[in-house]
Structures are given as C-alpha cells and as structure tokens.
C-alpha cells in the first residue's frame, strides 16, 4: 500500500540530490495499513538518505472538517487507557507541521506521538 510510493520517492530524492526525506507514518491503525507503513519505514531507513519519520496519531485541521467529529470522543477514550485510542491521540495538523520544521536541522530520525504531544 505505502511501499511503491516510498520507493519512487527514494529514487526521486537520489536522482534530484534531495538530502532529507520526511515521511508521515502511523502510530496505529488497521493491521494491513500499519504493516505497509512499517515496510515503508524500513525502505527509508535502508535507503542511505537522511530522513525524518513522523508517527502521529489522528491529525485534524480546518481543511479536514470530518476529523473534528472524531476528536472529542477519541480524546475522552484515550484517557481511559484503551490502547487503540492512545495510539490515535488527535493533534492539530499545525502542531505536527511545526514540530517537523523545528526538527529538520537536527539529527532526529523519528518523531513519535509522545514527541509531538509535548
């Protein structure tokens, strides 16, 4: 699911001399989706490129109005310790984007949900 586009992105980065690849992966989700994200991560890690893999929960923002309907119940359920809801903790797209930009120049290779929440 995610591996073909990542392979092509890696090829393009190498061909165009792009030094760093940022990949939005997943903190949780359905098994097949999560497995495809993990396979894509492996391709990136083994690519020889500098990279930043971001593993957010649910991203929401003003351009994704339907995601707002999920935010409140998920935040409530995530406080109850239910693992699935803990892994999809909702964060605004703007928060995640700021964290990505602030970590681009660092030697950081992964941003996890815990990094993004703080």
PDB file of C-alpha atoms in Angstrom:
ATOM      1  CA  UNK A   1       0.000   0.000   0.000  1.00  0.00           C
ATOM      2  CA  UNK A   2       2.637   2.576   1.026  1.00  0.00           C
ATOM      3  CA  UNK A   3       5.789   0.944  -0.300  1.00  0.00           C
ATOM      4  CA  UNK A   4       5.520   1.745  -4.017  1.00  0.00           C
ATOM      5  CA  UNK A   5       5.176   5.490  -3.461  1.00  0.00           C
ATOM      6  CA  UNK A   6       8.058   5.426  -0.973  1.00  0.00           C
ATOM      7  CA  UNK A   7      10.310   3.527  -3.402  1.00  0.00           C
ATOM      8  CA  UNK A   8       9.563   6.149  -6.048  1.00  0.00           C
ATOM      9  CA  UNK A   9      10.162   8.970  -3.547  1.00  0.00           C
ATOM     10  CA  UNK A  10      13.545   7.497  -2.591  1.00  0.00           C
ATOM     11  CA  UNK A  11      14.528   7.209  -6.268  1.00  0.00           C
ATOM     12  CA  UNK A  12      13.449  10.794  -6.895  1.00  0.00           C
ATOM     13  CA  UNK A  13      15.380  12.073  -3.867  1.00  0.00           C
ATOM     14  CA  UNK A  14      18.547  10.336  -5.042  1.00  0.00           C
ATOM     15  CA  UNK A  15      18.103  11.465  -8.658  1.00  0.00           C
ATOM     16  CA  UNK A  16      17.403  15.078  -7.635  1.00  0.00           C
ATOM     17  CA  UNK A  17      20.085  15.185  -4.917  1.00  0.00           C
ATOM     18  CA  UNK A  18      17.495  15.787  -2.182  1.00  0.00           C
ATOM     19  CA  UNK A  19      19.281  15.108   1.062  1.00  0.00           C
ATOM     20  CA  UNK A  20      16.431  14.561   3.538  1.00  0.00           C
ATOM     21  CA  UNK A  21      13.173  12.657   3.205  1.00  0.00           C
ATOM     22  CA  UNK A  22      10.282  13.330   5.586  1.00  0.00           C
ATOM     23  CA  UNK A  23       7.747  10.511   5.815  1.00  0.00           C
ATOM     24  CA  UNK A  24       4.434  10.655   7.665  1.00  0.00           C
ATOM     25  CA  UNK A  25       3.978   7.144   9.010  1.00  0.00           C
ATOM     26  CA  UNK A  26       1.410   5.885  11.510  1.00  0.00           C
ATOM     27  CA  UNK A  27       1.256   5.327  15.232  1.00  0.00           C
ATOM     28  CA  UNK A  28      -1.638   2.914  14.920  1.00  0.00           C
ATOM     29  CA  UNK A  29      -4.393   1.720  12.659  1.00  0.00           C
ATOM     30  CA  UNK A  30      -5.642  -1.396  10.962  1.00  0.00           C
ATOM     31  CA  UNK A  31      -3.030  -4.157  10.754  1.00  0.00           C
ATOM     32  CA  UNK A  32      -2.550  -4.109   6.958  1.00  0.00           C
ATOM     33  CA  UNK A  33      -2.261  -0.297   6.933  1.00  0.00           C
ATOM     34  CA  UNK A  34       0.200  -0.256   9.815  1.00  0.00           C
ATOM     35  CA  UNK A  35       2.278  -3.063   8.284  1.00  0.00           C
ATOM     36  CA  UNK A  36       2.550  -1.168   4.992  1.00  0.00           C
ATOM     37  CA  UNK A  37       3.719   1.925   6.868  1.00  0.00           C
ATOM     38  CA  UNK A  38       6.326  -0.148   8.744  1.00  0.00           C
ATOM     39  CA  UNK A  39       7.582  -1.648   5.467  1.00  0.00           C
ATOM     40  CA  UNK A  40       7.876   1.846   4.027  1.00  0.00           C
ATOM     41  CA  UNK A  41       9.851   2.944   7.101  1.00  0.00           C
ATOM     42  CA  UNK A  42      12.310   0.077   6.540  1.00  0.00           C
ATOM     43  CA  UNK A  43      12.827   1.154   2.933  1.00  0.00           C
ATOM     44  CA  UNK A  44      13.596   4.686   4.075  1.00  0.00           C
ATOM     45  CA  UNK A  45      15.940   3.584   6.862  1.00  0.00           C
ATOM     46  CA  UNK A  46      17.889   1.391   4.421  1.00  0.00           C
ATOM     47  CA  UNK A  47      17.897   3.991   1.611  1.00  0.00           C
ATOM     48  CA  UNK A  48      21.073   5.788   2.639  1.00  0.00           C
ATOM     49  CA  UNK A  49      19.184   9.088   2.761  1.00  0.00           C
ATOM     50  CA  UNK A  50      18.917  11.336   5.764  1.00  0.00           C
ATOM     51  CA  UNK A  51      15.340  11.020   6.979  1.00  0.00           C
ATOM     52  CA  UNK A  52      12.721  12.062   9.474  1.00  0.00           C
ATOM     53  CA  UNK A  53       9.890   9.588  10.094  1.00  0.00           C
ATOM     54  CA  UNK A  54       6.899  11.136  11.817  1.00  0.00           C
ATOM     55  CA  UNK A  55       4.446   8.859  13.625  1.00  0.00           C
ATOM     56  CA  UNK A  56       1.445  10.983  14.610  1.00  0.00           C
ATOM     57  CA  UNK A  57      -1.925   9.883  15.881  1.00  0.00           C
ATOM     58  CA  UNK A  58      -5.041  11.344  14.285  1.00  0.00           C
ATOM     59  CA  UNK A  59      -4.308  14.641  12.548  1.00  0.00           C
ATOM     60  CA  UNK A  60      -7.082  17.181  12.298  1.00  0.00           C
ATOM     61  CA  UNK A  61      -7.403  20.695  10.983  1.00  0.00           C
ATOM     62  CA  UNK A  62      -9.681  23.233   9.406  1.00  0.00           C
ATOM     63  CA  UNK A  63      -9.345  21.566   5.982  1.00  0.00           C
ATOM     64  CA  UNK A  64     -10.362  18.189   7.415  1.00  0.00           C
ATOM     65  CA  UNK A  65     -13.697  19.067   8.978  1.00  0.00           C
ATOM     66  CA  UNK A  66     -14.851  15.450   9.280  1.00  0.00           C
ATOM     67  CA  UNK A  67     -11.906  14.726  11.587  1.00  0.00           C
ATOM     68  CA  UNK A  68     -13.266  17.216  14.124  1.00  0.00           C
ATOM     69  CA  UNK A  69     -16.181  14.850  14.748  1.00  0.00           C
ATOM     70  CA  UNK A  70     -13.702  12.228  15.947  1.00  0.00           C
ATOM     71  CA  UNK A  71     -11.534  14.437  18.136  1.00  0.00           C
ATOM     72  CA  UNK A  72     -13.618  14.772  21.299  1.00  0.00           C
ATOM     73  CA  UNK A  73     -14.623  11.090  21.697  1.00  0.00           C
ATOM     74  CA  UNK A  74     -11.089   9.913  20.919  1.00  0.00           C
ATOM     75  CA  UNK A  75      -9.569  12.304  23.468  1.00  0.00           C
ATOM     76  CA  UNK A  76     -12.030  11.015  26.062  1.00  0.00           C
ATOM     77  CA  UNK A  77     -11.391   7.338  25.250  1.00  0.00           C
ATOM     78  CA  UNK A  78      -7.606   7.851  25.150  1.00  0.00           C
ATOM     79  CA  UNK A  79      -7.668   8.970  28.809  1.00  0.00           C
ATOM     80  CA  UNK A  80      -9.295   5.645  29.744  1.00  0.00           C
ATOM     81  CA  UNK A  81      -6.165   3.682  28.814  1.00  0.00           C
ATOM     82  CA  UNK A  82      -7.646   1.852  25.836  1.00  0.00           C
ATOM     83  CA  UNK A  83      -4.571   1.119  23.705  1.00  0.00           C
ATOM     84  CA  UNK A  84      -6.198   1.732  20.309  1.00  0.00           C
ATOM     85  CA  UNK A  85      -7.326   5.211  21.323  1.00  0.00           C
ATOM     86  CA  UNK A  86      -3.986   6.005  22.937  1.00  0.00           C
ATOM     87  CA  UNK A  87      -2.251   5.397  19.591  1.00  0.00           C
ATOM     88  CA  UNK A  88      -4.575   7.682  17.630  1.00  0.00           C
ATOM     89  CA  UNK A  89      -4.459  10.635  20.017  1.00  0.00           C
ATOM     90  CA  UNK A  90      -5.645  13.620  17.936  1.00  0.00           C
ATOM     91  CA  UNK A  91      -3.343  16.570  17.286  1.00  0.00           C
ATOM     92  CA  UNK A  92      -3.816  19.607  15.052  1.00  0.00           C
ATOM     93  CA  UNK A  93      -2.003  19.439  11.708  1.00  0.00           C
ATOM     94  CA  UNK A  94      -0.376  22.793  12.529  1.00  0.00           C
ATOM     95  CA  UNK A  95       1.209  21.351  15.691  1.00  0.00           C
ATOM     96  CA  UNK A  96       2.678  18.429  13.784  1.00  0.00           C
ATOM     97  CA  UNK A  97       3.934  20.685  10.978  1.00  0.00           C
ATOM     98  CA  UNK A  98       5.696  22.997  13.460  1.00  0.00           C
ATOM     99  CA  UNK A  99       7.385  20.010  15.136  1.00  0.00           C
ATOM    100  CA  UNK A 100       8.564  18.692  11.766  1.00  0.00           C
ATOM    101  CA  UNK A 101      10.039  22.044  10.741  1.00  0.00           C
ATOM    102  CA  UNK A 102      11.752  22.545  14.104  1.00  0.00           C
ATOM    103  CA  UNK A 103      13.380  19.088  13.829  1.00  0.00           C
ATOM    104  CA  UNK A 104      14.557  19.240  10.200  1.00  0.00           C
ATOM    105  CA  UNK A 105      18.013  20.569  11.031  1.00  0.00           C
ATOM    106  CA  UNK A 106      18.530  18.243  13.976  1.00  0.00           C
ATOM    107  CA  UNK A 107      19.854  14.698  13.789  1.00  0.00           C
ATOM    108  CA  UNK A 108      16.425  13.463  14.820  1.00  0.00           C
ATOM    109  CA  UNK A 109      15.235  10.483  12.752  1.00  0.00           C
ATOM    110  CA  UNK A 110      11.873   9.758  14.427  1.00  0.00           C
ATOM    111  CA  UNK A 111       9.123  11.894  15.893  1.00  0.00           C
ATOM    112  CA  UNK A 112       6.660   9.764  17.813  1.00  0.00           C
ATOM    113  CA  UNK A 113       3.261  10.664  19.184  1.00  0.00           C
ATOM    114  CA  UNK A 114       4.847  11.347  22.594  1.00  0.00           C
ATOM    115  CA  UNK A 115       7.342  13.780  20.978  1.00  0.00           C
ATOM    116  CA  UNK A 116       4.532  15.502  19.115  1.00  0.00           C
ATOM    117  CA  UNK A 117       2.274  15.870  22.174  1.00  0.00           C
ATOM    118  CA  UNK A 118       4.956  17.763  24.131  1.00  0.00           C
TER     119      UNK A 118
END
